[in-house]
Amino acid sequence: MRPELLNPLFTEVEALKGVGPQLAKALRRLGLERAVDLLFHLPTGAIERIRAPAASPVLLGRNVVLEVKPFEARQSSGRGPTRIYAADGEGNVITLAFFNAGGWAKKQLPLGEPRIVSGKLEAYGDQWQMVHPEVLEPGKGAEPPLREAVYPLTEGLTNKRLRELVAAALERAPEVAEWVEPSVLGRERWRPWRSALAEAHADPEAGSSRKRLAYDEIFANQLALQLLRQVSRRKRGLPLQGDGRLSARLNLPYELTGAQRRVVEEVRGDMAQAAPMLRLLQGDVGSGKTLVALLAMLNAVEAGAQAALLAPTEILARQHHATLLRQLDQIGVRVAILTGREKGRARDSVLMGLASGEIDILVGTHAIFQEKVGYRNLGLAVIDEQHRFGVSQRLLLSAKAERPPHLLVMTATPIPRTLTLTQYGEMDVSRIDEMPPGRSPVETRVISDERLGDVIDGLERHVAAGGQAYWVCPLVEESEGSDAAAAEERAAVLRQRFHGQVGLVHGRMKGPDKDAVMAAFAANQLAVLVATTVIEVGVDVPNATLMIVEGAERFGLAQLHQLRGRVGRGEGKSTCLLIRGQTLSETGRARLALMRETSDGFRIAEEDLKLRGPGEILGTRQSGEAAFRLATPEMLGELAPLATDDARLLLDRDGGLAGERGQAARLCLYLFERDQAVDLLRSG
Ligand code: ADP
Ligand code: MG
């Protein structure tokens, strides 16, 4: 349970003074639900103010704090502003203008009484003017600070109000024992946590304090991953050593690449140990990860255990199932599929087969790891994950099981090293850094959507020559259904030209309907597949050699890279057309140019990390998993390796986090809501 010390930070914002339902709603829009969220909502800039005795030309355009005496109020006719004329310390006339707030202004600025006004000093004709200044009675309340932090805001929330709320949240922040390694703290000259927090809010340029807070966040993340690793590795799994009798009978049309061979050996080595494997397999799209998974699963089956393969989508689960059936049926390995769609008797029979051991390999979506699904002897879990399977789910699978299966996570996006550390820090990493032979690079072109007609003509030639093509429509942000609508519209337009040769898949279609379309495309009964990004993941149709992406500037680069990876899988030359809108920002242009320039997935991912942040690459922006609130991508790059070492060192010395620093580190875990990791300590 969370230590009491931190409870004041985890109360809802409504507990703060003056926060009613209206304000709470505005705060929620910014994701500020509890006091702790306010603490981590750091300012993004600052307003500088100058306290001056009187207006003067050098102050034009600056934020100025002045003492004035109002002497005349004038309400303009119609919808014009109320103007209050006031004299500053040297007798200059300042016009204070208020729109739709005349009554309020007159009350705030009684004639003949001194007042302090603060606002931007402007010239209006030959007069000085301030529009909507803040007004204060001298001696009453604090003057606006000369340097004020500015926060990201939303409608119904002023900077002033937010500043007050942050101050209230800061008051709730306790003094805590130090969790940062003393040598790091000394070298970086970081302040203690609470004081760093206060400084980061007071001064948006307080680089050192921001860095410290980012470090804390990353440290909590790394420590949680290391704990997961420690607890998992301490458990006994099943040492599995296959004898090769099944894999020898596999009928493969090609040789393994060197990289595949090496990775398979690494996996076999891990699986032979009693400590459960925790391995991440990175390999670009099309590098042949499925085959590695297949050989690993056969290794388990040869050793008398069951294996499970988790796919991120229904479509992909079915495709994997079909591939495995084709290769394994003839050698007597029994493969079954289980997704949300298997119901009733079909489902029962799979469940029984798993429990009795009649099924050797199960393929499916997340349904395959639900509690109700009981395996006789699950020895290996392979997760073909495309990043949708988060840390907490991996945790459920390996750390909570009594006899955890060996775990192989496969990912197609080349993840920058920093992100590998923060996402998979508990795992060993294997890389497939070599493509199967015979792949020709995909030619990439960027085309303005003004030339859509030319694109469709080109598509016609491609289809006439017997080729197949993907046409991808972007996700439309405004409403959930409209991406499907956009794809439907595009399909309708293409059908006028290509008639029955056009298929359509999008996320709102029923599963069996999607499968039917995909199957028809794979069997070359359809020439053009119009799709939303549902096809991003894993489908394999070698005869499709043309990829058209509409609204390309709206995709992440890593996503475009994935899409492009759908083509270039067969013999023929492949092309990727990126159709862009007509208004394109500088960066938008540069990003698409990079796609044209390189097919190096790592370079593309690094670039995406810089431009869009980790959520985008990992596809986790929506799920909330792996979101760092304080650490920017640059900070992640600099601090993740350091925090990883620090976490490891701490656990080496004090695996139970029982010592003084260990206790402090527990607090850090709770602060960043890695409660599950602390729970592991108790159960492990
Ligand atoms: P991914 O790593 O994206 O999952 P796949 O496993 O789907 O890639 O493999 C992509 C394609 O490459 C498939 O058609 C597969 O049959 C083929 N392939 C895999 N390994 C080899 C190899 N060693 N030689 C030739 N083709 C291969
Ligand atoms: Mg794959």
XYZ file of C-alpha atoms and ligand atoms in Angstrom:
712
model
C 0.000 0.000 0.000
C 1.084 3.535 -0.694
C 2.830 5.126 2.292
C 0.682 7.641 4.125
C 3.259 10.327 3.569
C 2.197 10.470 -0.078
C -1.547 10.360 0.425
C -2.065 14.141 0.350
C -0.672 14.089 -3.188
C -3.060 11.445 -4.389
C -6.292 13.152 -3.400
C -8.527 14.445 -6.163
C -8.078 18.085 -7.190
C -11.490 18.831 -5.675
C -9.814 18.549 -2.296
C -7.835 21.698 -3.036
C -9.234 24.994 -1.842
C -11.703 26.621 -4.222
C -11.892 23.807 -6.752
C -15.496 23.147 -7.699
C -16.926 20.855 -10.363
C -16.493 23.462 -13.106
C -12.800 24.036 -12.472
C -12.203 20.345 -11.872
C -13.604 19.677 -15.312
C -11.227 22.161 -16.903
C -8.320 20.588 -15.015
C -9.341 17.114 -16.123
C -9.111 18.224 -19.714
C -5.399 18.705 -19.084
C -5.159 15.338 -17.377
C -4.871 17.013 -13.974
C -6.950 14.831 -11.709
C -4.995 14.722 -8.495
C -2.618 16.992 -6.648
C 0.309 14.952 -7.885
C -0.679 15.671 -11.486
C -0.439 19.366 -10.748
C 3.036 18.853 -9.318
C 4.152 17.243 -12.546
C 2.491 19.823 -14.772
C 5.529 21.988 -15.339
C 5.500 25.482 -16.836
C 6.522 25.853 -20.443
C 7.668 29.463 -20.382
C 7.654 32.658 -18.386
C 6.345 36.218 -18.532
C 8.832 38.883 -17.499
C 7.440 42.048 -15.964
C 9.067 45.370 -15.244
C 8.127 47.519 -12.256
C 8.394 51.135 -13.410
C 7.477 54.520 -11.978
C 6.065 55.734 -15.288
C 5.427 54.805 -18.922
C 8.278 55.437 -21.324
C 9.149 54.487 -24.909
C 11.674 51.807 -23.875
C 8.837 49.945 -22.135
C 6.661 49.702 -25.227
C 5.505 46.177 -25.872
C 6.768 44.929 -22.492
C 4.769 43.736 -19.522
C 4.833 46.594 -17.073
C 3.665 47.054 -13.490
C 2.690 50.683 -12.822
C 1.060 52.649 -10.052
C -1.607 54.953 -11.501
C -4.482 57.180 -10.440
C -7.688 56.938 -12.566
C -9.330 60.327 -13.285
C -12.009 59.673 -15.894
C -14.134 56.759 -17.121
C -15.780 56.702 -20.503
C -18.135 54.068 -21.928
C -17.987 54.044 -25.709
C -21.196 53.649 -27.623
C -22.142 50.268 -29.068
C -19.790 47.340 -28.517
C -16.634 49.390 -27.995
C -14.578 49.123 -24.827
C -14.911 50.982 -21.590
C -11.928 53.296 -21.268
C -10.564 54.464 -17.974
C -8.015 57.248 -18.132
C -5.350 57.263 -15.469
C -2.197 59.201 -14.703
C 1.121 57.527 -13.886
C 3.826 58.797 -11.524
C 5.020 61.391 -14.015
C 1.611 62.564 -15.100
C 1.496 60.613 -18.389
C -2.005 59.554 -19.354
C -2.529 55.804 -19.671
C -5.708 54.507 -21.254
C -6.955 51.316 -19.614
C -9.327 49.554 -21.988
C -11.845 46.863 -21.004
C -14.118 44.963 -23.340
C -17.382 43.641 -21.916
C -16.206 44.351 -18.407
C -17.025 48.028 -17.934
C -18.919 47.620 -14.666
C -16.241 45.470 -13.146
C -13.500 47.847 -14.321
C -15.159 50.893 -12.821
C -15.469 49.137 -9.493
C -11.829 48.079 -9.573
C -10.587 51.513 -10.593
C -12.433 54.168 -8.561
C -11.548 57.671 -9.696
C -8.951 59.439 -7.599
C -7.729 56.278 -5.818
C -4.231 54.865 -6.449
C -4.117 51.438 -8.096
C -1.444 49.105 -9.373
C -2.012 47.907 -12.921
C -0.084 45.245 -14.747
C -0.256 44.497 -18.438
C 1.379 44.983 -21.785
C 2.164 48.639 -22.496
C 1.037 49.624 -25.984
C 0.797 52.795 -28.035
C -2.699 53.837 -29.129
C -2.366 56.799 -31.466
C -0.195 59.138 -29.428
C -1.406 57.719 -26.124
C -0.275 54.909 -23.852
C -2.654 52.027 -23.464
C -3.118 48.762 -21.578
C -5.855 46.338 -22.567
C -7.362 44.342 -19.712
C -4.603 44.950 -17.172
C -4.614 43.095 -13.887
C -5.656 45.547 -11.170
C -4.586 45.615 -7.552
C -5.028 47.951 -4.617
C -1.630 49.006 -3.225
C -0.801 47.155 -0.041
C -3.537 44.584 -0.582
C -2.432 41.208 -1.882
C 0.782 40.385 -3.658
C 1.820 42.322 -6.743
C 2.149 40.242 -9.909
C 5.580 38.586 -9.794
C 8.264 40.083 -12.003
C 8.831 36.666 -13.433
C 5.805 34.443 -13.755
C 5.810 30.858 -14.904
C 3.376 30.169 -17.710
C 1.575 26.840 -17.868
C -0.173 24.942 -20.608
C -3.799 25.986 -20.123
C -7.279 25.165 -21.281
C -10.553 27.026 -21.487
C -11.888 27.987 -18.096
C -8.484 27.983 -16.441
C -6.284 31.067 -16.047
C -2.576 30.992 -15.481
C -3.029 32.762 -12.179
C -5.486 30.179 -10.932
C -3.321 27.314 -12.041
C -0.322 28.888 -10.364
C -2.255 29.039 -7.093
C -3.325 25.431 -7.423
C 0.224 24.314 -8.092
C 1.306 26.227 -4.989
C -1.341 24.391 -2.983
C -0.155 21.079 -4.390
C 3.438 21.965 -3.555
C 2.420 22.569 0.025
C 1.150 19.021 0.159
C 4.436 17.629 -1.098
C 6.339 16.047 1.795
C 10.045 16.165 2.493
C 11.325 12.782 1.406
C 14.465 10.776 1.994
C 16.873 10.846 -0.954
C 16.631 7.988 -3.436
C 19.201 9.202 -5.926
C 22.615 7.562 -5.666
C 24.823 9.980 -3.664
C 27.571 10.074 -6.272
C 25.099 11.029 -9.008
C 23.529 13.623 -6.783
C 26.907 15.114 -5.981
C 28.123 15.189 -9.539
C 24.939 16.770 -10.860
C 24.541 19.073 -7.836
C 20.854 18.329 -7.717
C 18.626 19.785 -5.045
C 16.491 17.511 -2.875
C 13.272 16.374 -4.562
C 10.863 18.829 -2.974
C 13.062 21.810 -3.502
C 13.782 20.807 -7.097
C 10.052 20.611 -7.661
C 9.497 24.080 -6.237
C 12.275 25.497 -8.352
C 11.059 23.873 -11.556
C 7.703 25.550 -11.031
C 9.110 28.919 -10.068
C 11.523 29.104 -12.962
C 10.855 27.351 -16.234
C 14.516 27.645 -17.100
C 15.694 25.799 -14.008
C 17.398 23.147 -16.103
C 19.097 21.286 -13.294
C 15.917 20.811 -11.296
C 13.944 19.723 -14.326
C 16.627 17.241 -15.080
C 16.460 15.860 -11.607
C 12.697 15.404 -11.789
C 13.016 13.690 -15.153
C 15.672 11.463 -13.669
C 13.369 10.480 -10.814
C 10.675 9.524 -13.271
C 13.027 7.440 -15.388
C 14.623 5.892 -12.309
C 11.228 4.732 -11.048
C 10.537 3.179 -14.417
C 13.898 1.424 -14.628
C 13.740 0.222 -11.064
C 10.292 -1.269 -11.687
C 11.570 -3.128 -14.745
C 14.615 -4.416 -12.895
C 12.435 -5.627 -10.061
C 10.282 -7.471 -12.539
C 13.371 -9.098 -13.936
C 14.734 -9.996 -10.526
C 11.519 -11.600 -9.361
C 10.968 -13.489 -12.604
C 14.485 -14.798 -12.779
C 14.328 -16.071 -9.250
C 11.439 -18.347 -10.099
C 11.973 -21.741 -11.565
C 10.596 -22.238 -15.020
C 10.856 -25.294 -17.204
C 14.224 -26.011 -18.754
C 13.372 -27.037 -22.303
C 15.818 -28.678 -24.634
C 14.328 -29.909 -27.883
C 16.025 -32.724 -29.785
C 15.414 -31.255 -33.237
C 13.258 -34.139 -34.432
C 10.380 -31.860 -35.449
C 12.315 -28.927 -36.834
C 14.366 -31.325 -38.947
C 11.201 -32.396 -40.718
C 10.091 -28.861 -41.514
C 9.798 -28.227 -45.182
C 11.235 -24.760 -45.687
C 11.594 -23.343 -49.185
C 14.657 -21.370 -48.100
C 17.688 -21.351 -45.820
C 17.684 -19.406 -42.567
C 19.601 -16.169 -42.767
C 22.682 -15.900 -40.585
C 20.843 -13.559 -38.262
C 17.906 -15.927 -37.888
C 20.256 -18.793 -37.114
C 22.078 -16.759 -34.465
C 18.878 -15.605 -32.800
C 17.398 -19.104 -32.767
C 20.540 -20.294 -30.983
C 20.234 -17.507 -28.406
C 16.642 -18.460 -27.777
C 17.434 -22.174 -27.498
C 20.207 -21.353 -25.047
C 17.821 -19.383 -22.870
C 15.132 -22.010 -22.978
C 17.515 -24.694 -21.769
C 17.872 -22.816 -18.478
C 15.594 -23.192 -15.486
C 15.364 -19.423 -15.080
C 12.617 -18.287 -17.424
C 13.730 -16.582 -20.614
C 12.934 -12.889 -20.908
C 14.000 -11.988 -24.389
C 13.118 -9.232 -26.804
C 13.554 -9.937 -30.476
C 13.939 -6.833 -32.595
C 13.796 -7.155 -36.336
C 12.620 -4.824 -39.011
C 9.432 -5.593 -40.948
C 10.013 -8.521 -43.238
C 13.176 -9.691 -41.522
C 11.619 -13.076 -40.811
C 10.687 -13.083 -37.137
C 7.831 -15.515 -37.636
C 10.225 -18.276 -38.530
C 12.245 -17.667 -35.377
C 9.036 -17.904 -33.365
C 8.123 -21.119 -35.128
C 11.469 -22.749 -34.371
C 11.326 -21.638 -30.753
C 7.855 -23.102 -30.403
C 8.930 -26.381 -31.988
C 11.802 -26.483 -29.545
C 9.268 -26.309 -26.720
C 7.030 -28.956 -28.268
C 9.970 -31.286 -28.828
C 10.755 -30.954 -25.149
C 7.211 -31.960 -24.248
C 5.757 -28.548 -23.480
C 3.098 -26.338 -25.046
C 3.674 -22.995 -26.727
C 1.437 -19.987 -27.288
C 1.721 -17.214 -29.832
C -0.014 -13.937 -29.139
C -0.808 -11.689 -32.086
C -1.826 -8.056 -31.770
C -4.826 -8.273 -34.067
C -7.393 -10.787 -35.151
C -6.264 -10.565 -38.777
C -2.716 -11.333 -37.866
C -3.688 -14.153 -35.524
C -5.533 -15.820 -38.385
C -2.665 -15.296 -40.754
C -0.190 -16.820 -38.272
C -2.562 -19.690 -37.665
C -2.835 -20.417 -41.385
C 0.953 -20.265 -41.832
C 1.565 -22.575 -38.897
C -1.077 -25.058 -39.992
C 0.455 -25.218 -43.427
C 3.874 -26.011 -42.013
C 3.054 -28.056 -38.963
C 0.068 -30.181 -39.823
C 2.153 -32.487 -41.964
C 4.628 -33.160 -39.177
C 1.952 -33.971 -36.649
C 2.127 -30.860 -34.498
C -1.324 -29.813 -33.351
C -2.124 -26.127 -33.737
C -5.276 -24.326 -32.602
C -6.566 -20.787 -32.613
C -8.378 -18.868 -29.879
C -9.639 -15.310 -30.212
C -12.642 -13.396 -28.950
C -14.490 -14.843 -31.892
C -14.248 -18.499 -30.946
C -17.377 -19.092 -28.929
C -19.482 -21.917 -27.611
C -18.435 -25.393 -28.603
C -15.450 -24.379 -30.683
C -14.078 -22.505 -27.713
C -14.782 -25.298 -25.271
C -13.030 -27.787 -27.438
C -9.915 -25.591 -27.624
C -9.943 -25.131 -23.870
C -10.208 -28.868 -23.363
C -7.438 -29.545 -25.824
C -5.192 -27.140 -23.973
C -5.931 -28.633 -20.607
C -5.384 -32.189 -21.786
C -2.256 -31.363 -23.716
C -3.783 -32.429 -26.995
C -2.990 -29.012 -28.434
C 0.708 -28.280 -28.825
C 0.599 -24.722 -30.074
C -2.062 -22.100 -29.507
C -2.298 -18.952 -31.595
C -4.575 -16.083 -30.759
C -5.242 -12.607 -29.496
C -5.033 -11.600 -25.836
C -7.790 -14.141 -25.048
C -5.091 -16.798 -24.883
C -3.687 -15.487 -21.606
C -6.913 -15.031 -19.720
C -7.136 -16.738 -16.396
C -9.805 -19.159 -17.550
C -7.482 -20.542 -20.187
C -5.676 -23.390 -18.465
C -2.682 -24.977 -20.168
C -1.458 -28.401 -19.337
C 2.144 -27.411 -19.631
C 2.819 -23.983 -21.101
C 6.555 -23.714 -21.665
C 6.888 -20.797 -24.055
C 4.894 -17.658 -24.723
C 5.707 -15.683 -27.846
C 4.298 -12.202 -28.118
C 4.263 -10.727 -31.596
C 3.370 -7.504 -30.108
C 3.707 -4.422 -32.160
C 3.971 -2.634 -28.817
C 0.427 -3.097 -27.709
C 1.284 -5.486 -24.946
C 2.495 -3.411 -22.042
C 4.834 -3.922 -19.166
C 2.041 -4.675 -16.749
C 0.748 -7.431 -18.973
C 4.181 -8.985 -19.303
C 4.273 -8.824 -15.554
C 1.058 -10.774 -15.198
C 2.369 -13.416 -17.489
C 5.782 -14.032 -16.037
C 6.049 -12.670 -12.541
C 2.726 -13.885 -11.217
C 2.817 -17.373 -12.601
C 4.077 -20.078 -10.315
C 6.075 -21.629 -13.098
C 6.505 -18.824 -15.564
C 6.815 -19.794 -19.209
C 9.799 -18.665 -21.210
C 8.917 -15.376 -22.800
C 9.867 -14.153 -26.246
C 8.612 -10.707 -27.250
C 8.958 -9.790 -30.905
C 8.821 -6.275 -32.178
C 8.956 -4.960 -35.700
C 9.642 -1.320 -35.030
C 13.321 -0.622 -34.735
C 13.247 1.021 -31.340
C 15.964 3.479 -30.419
C 18.212 2.158 -27.686
C 16.872 4.512 -25.052
C 13.352 3.352 -25.622
C 14.427 -0.258 -25.525
C 15.859 0.466 -22.102
C 12.776 2.188 -20.774
C 10.268 -0.195 -22.323
C 12.037 -3.530 -22.131
C 14.739 -2.858 -19.586
C 14.092 -6.174 -17.883
C 14.720 -8.181 -21.039
C 17.721 -9.468 -22.948
C 17.800 -8.250 -26.510
C 18.357 -10.128 -29.766
C 18.475 -8.416 -33.123
C 17.806 -9.662 -36.609
C 19.977 -7.241 -38.513
C 19.885 -8.928 -41.886
C 17.107 -9.227 -44.434
C 16.343 -12.463 -46.289
C 18.085 -12.437 -49.656
C 16.464 -11.227 -52.840
C 14.714 -8.170 -51.469
C 14.962 -5.108 -53.647
C 14.645 -1.750 -51.917
C 11.276 -0.054 -52.233
C 11.264 3.052 -54.364
C 9.543 5.829 -52.440
C 7.981 8.913 -53.987
C 6.188 11.866 -52.456
C 3.320 13.287 -54.490
C 0.950 16.171 -53.869
C -2.720 15.256 -53.653
C -3.362 17.609 -56.567
C -2.024 14.764 -58.670
C -4.431 12.169 -57.359
C -5.668 11.595 -60.910
C -2.165 10.631 -62.050
C -1.839 8.297 -59.104
C -5.050 6.511 -60.033
C -3.883 6.236 -63.653
C -0.644 4.711 -62.410
C -2.610 2.294 -60.266
C -4.591 1.279 -63.335
C -1.407 0.429 -65.250
C -0.111 -1.514 -62.267
C -3.308 -3.544 -61.997
C -3.500 -4.109 -65.745
C -0.026 -5.656 -65.541
C -1.301 -8.142 -62.960
C -0.011 -6.329 -59.862
C -1.767 -5.806 -56.558
C -1.758 -2.695 -54.416
C -2.589 -1.332 -50.978
C -4.295 2.013 -50.612
C -4.093 3.301 -47.048
C -6.304 6.090 -45.720
C -5.275 7.942 -42.597
C -7.008 7.948 -39.286
C -9.184 11.019 -39.135
C -8.814 12.607 -35.740
C -12.077 14.447 -35.362
C -14.383 11.521 -34.932
C -14.050 7.835 -34.435
C -16.100 6.744 -37.364
C -14.845 9.185 -39.921
C -11.648 7.310 -40.783
C -13.820 4.398 -41.774
C -16.016 6.821 -43.720
C -13.009 8.265 -45.539
C -11.871 4.792 -46.506
C -15.364 3.883 -47.670
C -15.453 6.975 -49.825
C -12.069 6.221 -51.341
C -13.140 2.653 -52.056
C -16.291 3.912 -53.736
C -14.272 6.214 -55.985
C -11.840 3.452 -56.937
C -14.667 1.024 -57.612
C -15.925 3.276 -60.372
C -12.672 2.509 -62.174
C -11.765 -0.961 -60.893
C -15.211 -2.358 -60.111
C -15.168 -5.683 -58.262
C -11.402 -5.690 -57.905
C -11.447 -3.346 -54.909
C -11.671 -4.629 -51.347
C -12.064 -2.568 -48.197
C -11.024 -3.214 -44.592
C -11.308 -0.890 -41.644
C -11.428 -1.159 -37.891
C -15.184 -0.912 -37.592
C -15.903 -3.949 -39.701
C -16.861 -7.254 -38.123
C -13.999 -9.687 -37.792
C -15.199 -12.385 -40.215
C -15.888 -9.722 -42.852
C -12.363 -8.369 -42.484
C -10.891 -11.848 -42.748
C -12.865 -12.609 -45.868
C -11.545 -9.477 -47.582
C -7.956 -10.127 -46.479
C -8.179 -13.720 -47.649
C -9.511 -12.636 -51.042
C -6.653 -10.144 -51.378
C -4.051 -12.732 -50.360
C -5.515 -15.140 -52.944
C -5.219 -12.449 -55.621
C -8.963 -12.254 -56.141
C -8.784 -8.556 -55.355
C -6.300 -6.203 -56.986
C -6.644 -3.226 -54.686
C -7.024 -3.285 -50.919
C -8.291 -0.016 -49.460
C -7.599 0.065 -45.738
C -7.186 2.149 -42.676
C -4.106 1.344 -40.631
C -5.479 -2.044 -39.630
C -3.159 -3.501 -42.251
C -0.158 -1.883 -40.643
C 0.587 -4.934 -38.682
C 2.157 -7.973 -40.230
C 0.122 -9.000 -43.259
C 2.188 -10.751 -45.866
C 1.148 -10.676 -49.546
C 4.277 -10.881 -51.712
C 2.454 -10.112 -54.960
C 1.381 -6.712 -53.659
C 4.177 -4.416 -54.807
C 2.525 -1.005 -54.724
C 1.742 0.861 -51.516
C -0.188 4.106 -51.719
C -0.551 6.133 -48.531
C -2.977 9.002 -48.558
C -2.472 11.928 -46.173
C 1.037 10.662 -45.532
C 2.002 13.711 -43.475
C -0.487 12.648 -40.828
C 1.314 9.414 -40.054
C 4.248 8.926 -37.755
C 7.447 8.056 -39.584
C 7.713 4.731 -37.825
C 4.191 4.014 -38.944
C 5.002 4.900 -42.549
C 8.010 2.656 -42.309
C 5.775 -0.202 -41.192
C 3.365 0.440 -44.007
C 6.116 0.542 -46.563
C 7.359 -2.768 -45.180
C 4.171 -4.404 -46.508
C 5.617 -4.222 -50.018
C 9.017 -5.294 -51.321
C 8.436 -8.859 -50.146
C 8.323 -10.610 -53.475
C 10.410 -10.811 -56.612
C 9.242 -7.699 -58.439
C 10.278 -4.116 -57.930
C 8.130 -2.326 -55.371
C 6.956 1.241 -55.070
C 5.591 3.328 -52.234
C 3.680 6.506 -53.077
C 3.268 8.961 -50.239
C 0.454 11.349 -51.080
C 0.670 14.578 -49.163
C -1.734 17.456 -48.622
C -1.009 20.827 -50.196
C -0.293 22.710 -47.000
C 2.713 21.115 -45.465
C 4.931 22.500 -42.713
C 8.714 22.658 -42.990
C 9.111 19.687 -40.679
C 6.366 17.841 -42.508
C 8.312 18.264 -45.712
C 11.588 17.216 -44.085
C 9.999 14.125 -42.594
C 8.589 12.893 -45.863
C 11.912 13.632 -47.534
C 13.596 11.395 -44.968
C 11.260 8.574 -45.901
C 12.318 8.970 -49.501
C 15.965 9.040 -48.567
C 16.324 6.086 -46.282
C 14.938 2.678 -45.546
C 16.984 2.436 -42.369
C 14.355 1.756 -39.749
C 16.592 2.786 -36.873
C 17.311 6.162 -38.375
C 13.623 6.690 -39.010
C 12.750 5.726 -35.463
C 15.373 8.077 -33.979
C 13.944 10.883 -36.042
C 10.409 10.088 -34.946
C 11.506 10.024 -31.350
C 12.919 13.523 -31.708
C 9.897 14.885 -33.490
C 6.983 13.160 -31.909
C 8.058 11.578 -28.666
C 8.035 7.984 -27.485
C 4.259 7.516 -27.406
C 4.130 7.792 -31.141
C 6.791 5.235 -31.902
C 5.511 2.778 -29.405
C 1.915 3.261 -30.436
C 1.056 3.782 -26.801
C -0.096 7.384 -26.883
C -3.689 6.339 -26.332
C -3.132 3.507 -23.933
C -1.206 5.708 -21.523
C 1.374 3.015 -21.084
C 4.961 4.203 -21.018
C 4.100 7.852 -20.999
C 6.767 9.998 -19.435
C 5.434 13.246 -18.119
C 8.617 14.904 -16.992
C 11.271 13.386 -19.191
C 11.546 14.753 -22.707
C 12.947 12.515 -25.451
C 16.344 14.233 -25.131
C 16.386 13.689 -21.403
C 15.439 10.052 -21.907
C 18.421 9.710 -24.199
C 20.787 11.198 -21.682
C 19.392 9.822 -18.453
C 17.970 6.376 -19.191
C 21.361 4.614 -19.275
C 22.365 6.327 -16.035
C 19.099 5.519 -14.287
C 19.307 1.921 -15.469
C 22.760 1.488 -13.939
C 21.682 3.219 -10.779
C 18.654 0.948 -10.411
C 20.725 -2.160 -11.047
C 23.355 -1.113 -8.551
C 20.763 -0.461 -5.902
C 19.127 -3.860 -6.404
C 22.501 -5.606 -6.354
C 23.168 -4.165 -2.944
C 19.680 -4.272 -1.547
C 17.424 -6.566 -3.564
C 14.564 -6.271 -1.095
C 14.752 -2.467 -0.973
C 14.901 -2.745 2.782
C 17.765 -0.387 3.614
C 17.537 3.347 4.016
C 17.976 4.169 0.358
C 15.883 1.176 -0.591
C 13.002 2.562 1.440
C 13.397 5.924 -0.238
C 13.373 4.197 -3.615
C 10.114 2.485 -2.695
C 8.648 5.905 -2.117
C 9.836 6.963 -5.554
C 8.120 3.929 -7.069
C 4.869 4.856 -5.376
C 5.204 8.476 -6.362
C 5.371 7.466 -10.010
C 2.671 4.860 -9.521
C 4.744 1.779 -10.054
C 2.782 0.163 -7.231
C 2.760 -3.183 -8.981
C 6.523 -3.299 -8.815
C 6.539 -2.782 -5.057
C 3.879 -5.460 -4.699
C 6.241 -7.817 -6.475
C 8.708 -7.370 -3.637
C 6.173 -8.652 -1.195
C 4.987 -11.592 -3.263
C 8.424 -12.525 -4.614
P 8.393 -10.187 -39.938
O 9.735 -10.150 -39.306
O 7.960 -8.839 -40.418
O 7.366 -10.861 -39.091
P 7.918 -12.409 -41.626
O 8.276 -13.426 -40.637
O 6.488 -12.182 -41.927
O 8.594 -11.037 -41.254
O 8.719 -12.759 -42.968
C 8.580 -11.984 -44.120
C 8.683 -12.849 -45.350
O 10.008 -13.341 -45.497
C 7.790 -14.069 -45.314
O 7.190 -14.199 -46.584
C 8.715 -15.223 -45.015
O 8.262 -16.418 -45.579
C 9.981 -14.753 -45.691
N 11.213 -15.278 -45.092
C 11.462 -15.446 -43.782
N 12.710 -15.944 -43.600
C 13.263 -16.093 -44.823
C 14.530 -16.549 -45.301
N 15.476 -16.955 -44.463
N 14.741 -16.545 -46.624
C 13.786 -16.119 -47.471
N 12.573 -15.696 -47.092
C 12.300 -15.660 -45.776
Mg 5.575 -10.432 -38.282
